GROMACS .gro file of N, CA and C in nm:
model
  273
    1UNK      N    1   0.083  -0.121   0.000
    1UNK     CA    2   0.000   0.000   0.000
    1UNK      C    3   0.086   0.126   0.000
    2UNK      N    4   0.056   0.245  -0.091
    2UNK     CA    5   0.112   0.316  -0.074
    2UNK      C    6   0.073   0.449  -0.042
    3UNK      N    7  -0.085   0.473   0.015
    3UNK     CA    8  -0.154   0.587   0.013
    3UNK      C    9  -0.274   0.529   0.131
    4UNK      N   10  -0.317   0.614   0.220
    4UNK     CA   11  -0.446   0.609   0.305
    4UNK      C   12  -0.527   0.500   0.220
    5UNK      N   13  -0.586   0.539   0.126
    5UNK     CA   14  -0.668   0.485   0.058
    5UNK      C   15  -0.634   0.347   0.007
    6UNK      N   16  -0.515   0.307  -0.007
    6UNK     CA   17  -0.438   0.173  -0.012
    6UNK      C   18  -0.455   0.090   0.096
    7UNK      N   19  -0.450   0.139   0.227
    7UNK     CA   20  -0.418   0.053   0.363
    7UNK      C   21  -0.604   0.071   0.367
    8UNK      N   22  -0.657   0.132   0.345
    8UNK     CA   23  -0.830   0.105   0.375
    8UNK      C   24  -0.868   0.010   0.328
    9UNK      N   25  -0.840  -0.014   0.176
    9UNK     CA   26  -0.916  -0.119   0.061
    9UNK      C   27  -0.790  -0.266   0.107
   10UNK      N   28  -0.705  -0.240   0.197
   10UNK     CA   29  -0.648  -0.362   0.251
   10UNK      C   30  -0.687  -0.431   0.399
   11UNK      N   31  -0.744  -0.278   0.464
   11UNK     CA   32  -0.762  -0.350   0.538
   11UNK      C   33  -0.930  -0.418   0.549
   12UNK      N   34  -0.976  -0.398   0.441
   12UNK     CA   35  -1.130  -0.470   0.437
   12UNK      C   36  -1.112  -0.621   0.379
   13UNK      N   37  -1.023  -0.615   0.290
   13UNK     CA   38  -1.008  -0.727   0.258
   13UNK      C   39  -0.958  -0.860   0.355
   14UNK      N   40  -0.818  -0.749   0.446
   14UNK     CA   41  -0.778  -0.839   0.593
   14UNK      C   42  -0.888  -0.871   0.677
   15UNK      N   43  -1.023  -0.790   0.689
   15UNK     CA   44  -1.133  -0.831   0.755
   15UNK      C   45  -1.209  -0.936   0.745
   16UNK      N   46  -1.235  -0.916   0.594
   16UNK     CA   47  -1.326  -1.070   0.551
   16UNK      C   48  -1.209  -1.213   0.566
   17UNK      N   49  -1.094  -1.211   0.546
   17UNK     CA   50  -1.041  -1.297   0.537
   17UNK      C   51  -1.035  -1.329   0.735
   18UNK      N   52  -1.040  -1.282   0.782
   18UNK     CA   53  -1.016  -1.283   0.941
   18UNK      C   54  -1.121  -1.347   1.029
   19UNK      N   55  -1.228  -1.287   0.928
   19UNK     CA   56  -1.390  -1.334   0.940
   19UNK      C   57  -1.360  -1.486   0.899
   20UNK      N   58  -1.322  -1.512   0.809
   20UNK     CA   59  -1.330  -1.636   0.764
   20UNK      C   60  -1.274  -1.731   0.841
   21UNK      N   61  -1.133  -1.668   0.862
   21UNK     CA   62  -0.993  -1.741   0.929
   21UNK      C   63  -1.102  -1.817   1.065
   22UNK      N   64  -1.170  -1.716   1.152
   22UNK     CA   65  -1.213  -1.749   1.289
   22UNK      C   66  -1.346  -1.834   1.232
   23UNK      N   67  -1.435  -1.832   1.130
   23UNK     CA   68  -1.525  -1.895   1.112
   23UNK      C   69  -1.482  -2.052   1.101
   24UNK      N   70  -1.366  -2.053   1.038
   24UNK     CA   71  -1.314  -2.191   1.035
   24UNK      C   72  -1.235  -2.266   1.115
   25UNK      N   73  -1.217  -2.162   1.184
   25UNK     CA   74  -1.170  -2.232   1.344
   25UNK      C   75  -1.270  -2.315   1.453
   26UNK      N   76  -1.349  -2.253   1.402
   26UNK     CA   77  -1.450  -2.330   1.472
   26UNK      C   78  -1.516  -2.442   1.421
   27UNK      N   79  -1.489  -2.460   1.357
   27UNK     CA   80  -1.512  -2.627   1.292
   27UNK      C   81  -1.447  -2.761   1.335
   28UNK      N   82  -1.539  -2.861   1.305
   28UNK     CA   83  -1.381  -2.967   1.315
   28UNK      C   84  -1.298  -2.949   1.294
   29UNK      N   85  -1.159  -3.028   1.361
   29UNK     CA   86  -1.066  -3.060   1.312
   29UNK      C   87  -1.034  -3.109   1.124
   30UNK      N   88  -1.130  -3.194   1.174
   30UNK     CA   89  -1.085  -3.240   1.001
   30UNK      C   90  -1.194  -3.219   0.898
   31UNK      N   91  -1.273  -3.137   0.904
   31UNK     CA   92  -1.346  -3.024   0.829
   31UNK      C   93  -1.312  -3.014   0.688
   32UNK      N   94  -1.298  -3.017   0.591
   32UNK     CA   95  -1.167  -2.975   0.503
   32UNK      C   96  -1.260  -2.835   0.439
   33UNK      N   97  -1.167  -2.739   0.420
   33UNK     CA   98  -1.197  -2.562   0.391
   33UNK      C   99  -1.138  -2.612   0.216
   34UNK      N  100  -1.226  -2.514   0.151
   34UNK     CA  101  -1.199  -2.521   0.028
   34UNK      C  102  -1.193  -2.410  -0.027
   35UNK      N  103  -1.093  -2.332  -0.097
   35UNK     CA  104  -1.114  -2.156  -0.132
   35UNK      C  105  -1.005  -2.136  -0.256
   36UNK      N  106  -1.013  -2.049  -0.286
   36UNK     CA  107  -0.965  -2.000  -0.473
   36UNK      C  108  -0.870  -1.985  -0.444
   37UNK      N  109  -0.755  -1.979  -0.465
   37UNK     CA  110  -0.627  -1.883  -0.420
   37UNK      C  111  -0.666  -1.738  -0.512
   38UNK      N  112  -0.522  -1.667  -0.487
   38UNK     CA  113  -0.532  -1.498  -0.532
   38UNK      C  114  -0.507  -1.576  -0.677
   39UNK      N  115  -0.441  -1.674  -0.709
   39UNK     CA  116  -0.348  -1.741  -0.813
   39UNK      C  117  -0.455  -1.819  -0.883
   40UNK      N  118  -0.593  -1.793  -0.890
   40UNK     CA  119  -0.700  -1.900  -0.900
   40UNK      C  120  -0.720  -2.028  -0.872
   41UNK      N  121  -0.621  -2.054  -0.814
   41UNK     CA  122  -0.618  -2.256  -0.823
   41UNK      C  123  -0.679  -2.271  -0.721
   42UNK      N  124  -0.747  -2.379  -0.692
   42UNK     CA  125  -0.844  -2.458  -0.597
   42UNK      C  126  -0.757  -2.506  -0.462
   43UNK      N  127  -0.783  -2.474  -0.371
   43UNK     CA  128  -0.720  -2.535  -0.260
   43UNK      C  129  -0.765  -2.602  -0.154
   44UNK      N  130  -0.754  -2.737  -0.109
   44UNK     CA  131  -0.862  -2.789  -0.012
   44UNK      C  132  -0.749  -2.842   0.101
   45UNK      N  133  -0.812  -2.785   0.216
   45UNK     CA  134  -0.689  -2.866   0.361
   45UNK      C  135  -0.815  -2.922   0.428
   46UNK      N  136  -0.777  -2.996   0.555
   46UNK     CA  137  -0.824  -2.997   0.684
   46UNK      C  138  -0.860  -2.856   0.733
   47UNK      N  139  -0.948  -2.831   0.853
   47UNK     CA  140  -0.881  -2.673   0.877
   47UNK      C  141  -0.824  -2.714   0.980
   48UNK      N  142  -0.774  -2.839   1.060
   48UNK     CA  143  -0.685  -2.790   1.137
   48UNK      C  144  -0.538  -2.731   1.091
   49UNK      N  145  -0.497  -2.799   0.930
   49UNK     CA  146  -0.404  -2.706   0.899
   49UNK      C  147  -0.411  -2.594   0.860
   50UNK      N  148  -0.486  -2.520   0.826
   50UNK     CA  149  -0.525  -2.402   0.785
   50UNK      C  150  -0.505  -2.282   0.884
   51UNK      N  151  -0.557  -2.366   1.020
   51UNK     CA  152  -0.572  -2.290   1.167
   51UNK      C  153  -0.414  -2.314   1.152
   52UNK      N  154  -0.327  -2.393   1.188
   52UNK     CA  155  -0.195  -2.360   1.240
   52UNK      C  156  -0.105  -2.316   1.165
   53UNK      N  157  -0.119  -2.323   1.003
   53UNK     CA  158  -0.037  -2.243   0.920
   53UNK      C  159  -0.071  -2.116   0.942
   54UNK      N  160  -0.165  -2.068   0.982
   54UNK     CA  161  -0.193  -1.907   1.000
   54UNK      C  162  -0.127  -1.835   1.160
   55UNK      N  163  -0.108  -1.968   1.259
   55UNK     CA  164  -0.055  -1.945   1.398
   55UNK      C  165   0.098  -1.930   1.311
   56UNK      N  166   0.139  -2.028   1.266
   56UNK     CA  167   0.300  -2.031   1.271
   56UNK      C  168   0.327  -1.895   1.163
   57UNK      N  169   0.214  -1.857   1.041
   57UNK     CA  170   0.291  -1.780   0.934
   57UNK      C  171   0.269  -1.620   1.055
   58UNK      N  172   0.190  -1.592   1.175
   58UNK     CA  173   0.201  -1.474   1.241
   58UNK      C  174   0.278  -1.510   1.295
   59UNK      N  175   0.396  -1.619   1.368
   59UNK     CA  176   0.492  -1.575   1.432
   59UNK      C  177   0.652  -1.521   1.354
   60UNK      N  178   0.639  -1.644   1.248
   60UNK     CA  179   0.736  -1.567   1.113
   60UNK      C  180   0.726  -1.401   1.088
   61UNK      N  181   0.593  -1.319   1.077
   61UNK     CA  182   0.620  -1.205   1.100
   61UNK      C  183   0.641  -1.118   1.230
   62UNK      N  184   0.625  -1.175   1.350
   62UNK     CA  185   0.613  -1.133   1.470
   62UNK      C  186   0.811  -1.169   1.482
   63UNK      N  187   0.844  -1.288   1.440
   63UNK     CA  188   1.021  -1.294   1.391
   63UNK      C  189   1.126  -1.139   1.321
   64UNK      N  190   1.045  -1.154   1.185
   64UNK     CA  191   1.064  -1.033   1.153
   64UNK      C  192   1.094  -0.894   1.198
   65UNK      N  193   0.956  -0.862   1.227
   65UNK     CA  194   0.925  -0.751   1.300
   65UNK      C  195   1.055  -0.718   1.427
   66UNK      N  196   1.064  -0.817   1.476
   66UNK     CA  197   1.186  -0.857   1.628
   66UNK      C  198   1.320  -0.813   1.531
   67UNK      N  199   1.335  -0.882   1.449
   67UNK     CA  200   1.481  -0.878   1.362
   67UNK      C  201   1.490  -0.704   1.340
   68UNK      N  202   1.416  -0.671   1.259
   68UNK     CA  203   1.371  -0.569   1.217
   68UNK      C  204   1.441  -0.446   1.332
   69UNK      N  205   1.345  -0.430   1.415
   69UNK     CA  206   1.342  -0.319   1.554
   69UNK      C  207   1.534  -0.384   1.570
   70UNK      N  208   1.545  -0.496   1.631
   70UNK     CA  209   1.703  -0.508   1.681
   70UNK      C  210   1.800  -0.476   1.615
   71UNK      N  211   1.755  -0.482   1.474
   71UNK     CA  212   1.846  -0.453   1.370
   71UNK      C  213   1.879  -0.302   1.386
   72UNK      N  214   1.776  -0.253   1.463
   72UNK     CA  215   1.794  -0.087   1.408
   72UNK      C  216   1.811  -0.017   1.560
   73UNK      N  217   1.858  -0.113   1.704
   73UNK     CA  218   1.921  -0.078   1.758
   73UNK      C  219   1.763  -0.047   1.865
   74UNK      N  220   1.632  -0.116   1.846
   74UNK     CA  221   1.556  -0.130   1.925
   74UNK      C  222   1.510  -0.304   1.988
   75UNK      N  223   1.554  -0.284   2.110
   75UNK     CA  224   1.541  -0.429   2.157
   75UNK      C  225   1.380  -0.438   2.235
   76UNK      N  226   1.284  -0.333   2.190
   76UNK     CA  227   1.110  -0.357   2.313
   76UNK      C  228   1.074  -0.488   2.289
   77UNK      N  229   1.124  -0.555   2.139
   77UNK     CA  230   0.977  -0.677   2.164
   77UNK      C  231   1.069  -0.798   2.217
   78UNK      N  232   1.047  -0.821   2.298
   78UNK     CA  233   1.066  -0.970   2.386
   78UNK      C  234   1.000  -1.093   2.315
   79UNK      N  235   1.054  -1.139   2.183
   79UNK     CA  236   0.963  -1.250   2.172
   79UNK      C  237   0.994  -1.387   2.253
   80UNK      N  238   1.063  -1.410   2.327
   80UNK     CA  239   1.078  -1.536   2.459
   80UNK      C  240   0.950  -1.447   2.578
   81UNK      N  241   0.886  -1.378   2.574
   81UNK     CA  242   0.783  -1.297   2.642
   81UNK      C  243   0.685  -1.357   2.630
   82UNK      N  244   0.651  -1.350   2.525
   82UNK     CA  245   0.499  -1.418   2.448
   82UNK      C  246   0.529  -1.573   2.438
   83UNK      N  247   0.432  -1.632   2.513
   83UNK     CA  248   0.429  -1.783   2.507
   83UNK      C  249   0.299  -1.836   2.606
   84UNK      N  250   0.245  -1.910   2.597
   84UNK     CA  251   0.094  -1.966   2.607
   84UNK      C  252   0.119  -1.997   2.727
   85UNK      N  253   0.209  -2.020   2.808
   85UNK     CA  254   0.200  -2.058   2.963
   85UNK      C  255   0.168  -1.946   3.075
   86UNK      N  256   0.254  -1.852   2.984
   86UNK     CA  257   0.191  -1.703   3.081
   86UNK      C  258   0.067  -1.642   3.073
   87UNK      N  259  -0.028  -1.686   2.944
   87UNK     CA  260  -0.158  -1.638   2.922
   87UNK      C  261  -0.194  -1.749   2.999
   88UNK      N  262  -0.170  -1.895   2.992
   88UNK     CA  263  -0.274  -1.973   3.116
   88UNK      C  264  -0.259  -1.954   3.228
   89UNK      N  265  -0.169  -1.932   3.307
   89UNK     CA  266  -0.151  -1.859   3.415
   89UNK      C  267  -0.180  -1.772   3.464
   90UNK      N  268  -0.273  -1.711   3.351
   90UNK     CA  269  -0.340  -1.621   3.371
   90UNK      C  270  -0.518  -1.620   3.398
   91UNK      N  271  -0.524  -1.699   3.344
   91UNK     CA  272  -0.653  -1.781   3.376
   91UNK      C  273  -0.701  -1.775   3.507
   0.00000   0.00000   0.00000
């Protein structure tokens, strides 16, 4: 995106897809999701893979993002911080 109007018409599109992402989380495990790619081709998983390729491809950018900031001489994001034992513990 390179203009206001770029990050708007992206972020509606990130909506419906988000809508979707959580609609199919809630399904079985072995459910299988079926959807077009951007590339037209047909794609059919389980959604439990669907659900965890979307966990692991946000920590690859949450990686990034970390590289990113350290690279440039900012160390805030703690990613050894974020991990599922401290949110149950929270419970």
């Amino acid at each position: 995106p390179n203009t206001v109007a770029d990050l708007a018409a992206l972020a509606a599109v990130v909506e419906v897809a988000d809508a979707k992402l959580r609609t199919g989380a809630q399904l079985h495990g072995d459910e299988i999701l079926t959807w077009i790619s951007y590339g037209g081709e047909e794609i059919s998983v389980p959604r439990w893979v669907l659900v965890n390729q979307a966990v692991h491809h946000a920590t690859e950018h949450r990686a990034q993002i970390a590289g990113a900031l350290a690279a440039n001489g900012n160390a805030s994001l703690d990613l050894d911080a974020l991990d599922v034992w401290t949110y149950n513990d929270g419970l």
